[in-house]
Amino acid sequence: MSEFVRLEVADGIGTIRLERPPMNALNTQVQEELRAAAQAASGDEQVRAVVVYGGEKVFAAGADITEFTTVSYQEMVSRSAALSSAFDAVAKIPKPVVAAITGYALGGGCELALACDWRVVAEDAKLGQPEIKLGIIPGAGGTQRLARLVGPARAKDLIFSGRMVDSEEALRIGLADRVAPAAEVYATAVELVRAYTTGPALALRAAKQAIDGGLSVDLANGLALESHLFAALFATDDRVEGTTAFVEKRKPKFTGR
């Protein structure tokens, strides 16, 4: 049983819930429990979409800095790879994933949000990558995912300065996808992904793989990946149902197979 991270499943939506009061600091144990929850959500056929949620007060205020005060370079060489791969496990969940952000999403918390497909942000939330103020840089995907999301110039502004952005700025620069009152953030996130719980699961998986995979290769290889995934979907029941329903002018009933 996990102590700080749990996966709850209801109506096709899996909620990965962080529960390490008061600020959901992301220590090594939380990191590994997060990896386990992401892997469980990936493998559970009952989970068709995922919400990552830190609770009503805070998403995650970053790494547990007490772990950084005495760690050596040699120790961090091995630990940094494990930290990055734990967040990558969230990014690789082959289903639609949304972060429901209340309070703060700072440092590792912001990097966790960046690993999701979308971010629903509370009106009074603050996001940022303040690692520079500790004499370090983001180490769990922040320099890479943030730059891809908001562009290199804006990413450099946020990472070089370590400043926090509010929900209005986050929405304007593309760091947030929707803004809602804090009490409505989780419900808004659920509604954002609810439609995908009855969608063609294998096509959604392929679409996410094509988009994310294509971002890391050149156009020619991205197009080749897309063609391969496109052709593979012609072996699915949902392709038969979707095309038949279109011809018959009715709503398709996808099974995820």
XYZ file of C-alpha atoms in Angstrom:
257
model
C 0.000 0.000 0.000
C 1.265 3.461 -0.893
C 1.546 5.993 1.917
C 1.471 9.280 0.013
C 0.153 8.569 -3.499
C -2.918 6.556 -4.392
C -4.883 5.722 -7.509
C -8.669 5.973 -7.271
C -10.857 4.761 -10.148
C -14.446 5.836 -10.776
C -16.486 5.961 -13.990
C -13.484 5.321 -16.203
C -11.380 8.102 -14.670
C -8.335 7.336 -12.567
C -7.320 9.994 -10.055
C -3.670 9.950 -8.983
C -3.960 11.712 -5.642
C -0.978 13.166 -3.764
C -1.411 13.162 0.009
C 1.712 14.278 1.835
C 0.676 17.235 4.012
C 1.184 20.058 4.288
C 2.662 20.836 0.833
C 2.919 17.475 -0.976
C 6.710 17.785 -1.048
C 8.078 15.317 -3.578
C 10.632 13.258 -1.692
C 12.105 9.986 -2.950
C 9.250 7.917 -1.514
C 6.606 10.087 -3.180
C 8.580 9.882 -6.415
C 8.508 6.085 -6.411
C 4.866 5.907 -5.350
C 4.047 8.289 -8.176
C 5.831 5.990 -10.611
C 3.858 3.006 -9.314
C 0.544 4.874 -9.600
C 1.337 5.946 -13.173
C 2.198 2.379 -14.126
C -0.989 1.098 -12.496
C -3.099 3.664 -14.369
C -1.360 2.733 -17.607
C -2.092 -0.967 -17.210
C -5.652 -0.786 -15.878
C -8.175 -1.169 -18.724
C -10.863 0.337 -16.502
C -8.909 3.612 -16.492
C -9.617 5.502 -19.712
C -8.407 8.952 -18.579
C -6.385 10.290 -15.641
C -6.494 13.303 -13.311
C -3.407 14.155 -11.239
C -4.551 16.013 -8.130
C -2.880 17.272 -4.978
C -6.025 18.130 -3.044
C -8.007 21.273 -2.332
C -5.121 23.315 -0.893
C -1.955 22.546 -2.879
C -0.859 20.577 -5.925
C 2.819 20.117 -5.030
C 5.204 22.754 -3.770
C 8.307 21.033 -5.121
C 11.001 18.664 -3.999
C 11.747 17.963 -0.366
C 14.740 20.305 -0.095
C 15.895 18.680 3.137
C 17.026 15.772 0.952
C 19.251 18.119 -1.069
C 21.276 19.729 1.707
C 23.717 16.867 2.214
C 23.481 14.816 -0.973
C 26.713 14.536 -2.951
C 27.288 14.800 -6.678
C 27.977 11.080 -6.869
C 24.675 10.276 -5.138
C 22.686 12.681 -7.291
C 24.055 11.228 -10.524
C 22.036 8.066 -9.910
C 19.106 9.690 -8.109
C 18.474 12.322 -10.790
C 17.841 9.684 -13.445
C 15.310 7.960 -11.190
C 13.566 11.270 -10.476
C 13.278 12.124 -14.150
C 12.048 8.656 -15.093
C 9.355 8.746 -12.390
C 7.876 11.888 -13.929
C 8.355 10.365 -17.367
C 6.141 7.485 -16.246
C 3.341 10.031 -15.870
C 4.096 11.555 -19.277
C 3.969 8.099 -20.851
C 0.568 7.107 -19.483
C -1.052 6.111 -22.810
C -4.303 7.882 -22.001
C -5.457 11.502 -21.705
C -3.998 13.019 -18.516
C -4.862 16.344 -16.887
C -3.303 18.053 -13.864
C -5.793 19.690 -11.465
C -3.736 22.443 -9.823
C -4.642 24.248 -6.616
C -2.384 26.385 -4.450
C 1.175 25.910 -5.653
C 2.824 23.926 -8.442
C 6.477 24.808 -7.953
C 9.701 23.107 -8.906
C 9.030 19.397 -9.078
C 5.336 20.161 -8.706
C 5.398 22.262 -11.864
C 7.403 19.551 -13.616
C 4.764 16.994 -12.640
C 2.088 19.237 -14.125
C 4.169 19.615 -17.292
C 4.221 15.821 -17.652
C 0.435 15.886 -18.095
C -1.398 16.592 -21.350
C -3.325 19.569 -19.924
C -3.355 21.759 -16.838
C -6.493 23.098 -15.101
C -5.350 25.852 -12.752
C -7.106 27.486 -9.818
C -7.653 31.234 -10.048
C -5.377 31.820 -7.051
C -2.724 29.229 -7.958
C 0.970 29.978 -8.476
C 3.271 28.054 -10.811
C 7.001 28.255 -11.349
C 10.461 26.715 -11.500
C 12.350 28.369 -8.618
C 15.325 25.962 -8.595
C 17.745 28.686 -9.718
C 17.288 30.304 -6.289
C 18.818 27.161 -4.760
C 21.793 27.264 -7.094
C 20.472 24.424 -9.278
C 18.192 23.942 -12.296
C 15.026 21.899 -12.847
C 16.000 18.236 -12.983
C 12.790 16.334 -13.708
C 11.914 17.622 -17.151
C 11.392 21.315 -16.484
C 13.973 22.680 -18.908
C 12.727 20.399 -21.664
C 8.950 20.220 -21.294
C 8.491 23.875 -20.354
C 10.449 25.059 -23.404
C 8.421 22.808 -25.684
C 5.179 24.058 -24.159
C 5.678 27.836 -23.928
C 8.713 28.360 -26.171
C 12.400 28.758 -25.264
C 12.330 32.494 -24.536
C 9.490 32.275 -22.017
C 11.003 29.133 -20.493
C 14.302 30.942 -20.007
C 12.511 33.856 -18.379
C 10.799 31.575 -15.858
C 13.788 29.308 -15.191
C 16.487 32.019 -15.116
C 14.458 34.223 -12.767
C 12.795 31.524 -10.711
C 9.718 33.722 -10.502
C 6.179 32.464 -9.991
C 3.357 33.138 -12.433
C -0.297 33.519 -11.551
C -3.181 31.798 -13.309
C -3.803 34.702 -15.696
C -0.245 34.712 -16.989
C -0.118 30.909 -17.055
C -3.200 30.874 -19.290
C -1.817 33.620 -21.517
C 1.512 31.899 -22.187
C 0.044 28.407 -22.574
C 1.202 26.960 -19.266
C -2.449 26.609 -18.205
C -5.254 25.330 -20.425
C -8.207 26.281 -18.240
C -8.658 28.432 -15.149
C -11.377 27.757 -12.571
C -12.252 28.740 -9.003
C -10.204 26.647 -6.582
C -13.261 24.738 -5.363
C -14.088 23.746 -8.945
C -10.650 22.752 -10.220
C -11.017 19.005 -9.739
C -14.522 18.917 -11.225
C -13.344 20.992 -14.183
C -10.455 18.600 -14.778
C -12.793 15.610 -14.649
C -15.128 17.228 -17.164
C -12.213 17.971 -19.465
C -11.381 14.256 -19.805
C -14.809 12.672 -19.252
C -15.574 12.433 -22.974
C -12.489 10.283 -23.491
C -13.771 7.544 -21.175
C -16.076 6.325 -23.960
C -13.745 7.148 -26.839
C -11.623 4.807 -28.976
C -8.909 3.986 -26.456
C -6.399 2.546 -28.928
C -6.776 5.507 -31.290
C -6.315 7.923 -28.387
C -3.200 6.012 -27.338
C -1.865 6.191 -30.893
C -2.636 9.905 -31.208
C -0.761 10.692 -27.980
C 2.171 8.522 -29.013
C 2.334 10.151 -32.438
C 2.244 13.710 -31.092
C 4.654 13.194 -28.192
C 6.971 10.918 -30.148
C 7.026 13.253 -33.124
C 8.226 16.155 -30.991
C 11.510 14.374 -30.312
C 12.404 13.502 -33.925
C 12.653 15.286 -37.261
C 9.629 15.700 -39.539
C 10.432 12.709 -41.747
C 10.638 10.330 -38.804
C 7.587 11.894 -37.220
C 5.593 11.288 -40.387
C 6.840 7.704 -40.532
C 5.734 7.162 -36.921
C 2.317 8.624 -37.721
C 1.900 6.388 -40.788
C 2.801 3.287 -38.788
C 0.347 4.101 -36.001
C -2.367 5.077 -38.477
C -2.099 1.772 -40.338
C -2.041 -0.248 -37.106
C -5.451 1.112 -36.101
C -7.024 -0.700 -39.050
C -6.613 -3.885 -37.006
C -8.919 -2.602 -34.238
C -12.595 -3.215 -33.574
C -13.083 0.495 -32.906
C -11.961 1.361 -36.448
C -14.623 -0.995 -37.815
C -17.254 0.457 -35.483
C -16.271 4.060 -36.140
C -16.280 3.829 -39.931
C -19.441 1.707 -40.007
C -21.272 4.110 -37.700
C -20.284 7.005 -39.944
C -21.668 5.293 -43.029
C -24.831 4.318 -41.153
C -25.223 7.869 -39.785
C -25.296 6.834 -36.126
C -23.192 7.479 -33.029
C -20.374 4.939 -32.648
C -20.172 2.663 -29.615
C -16.491 2.211 -28.974
C -15.233 -0.683 -26.847
C -11.564 0.279 -26.614
C -10.525 -2.764 -28.640
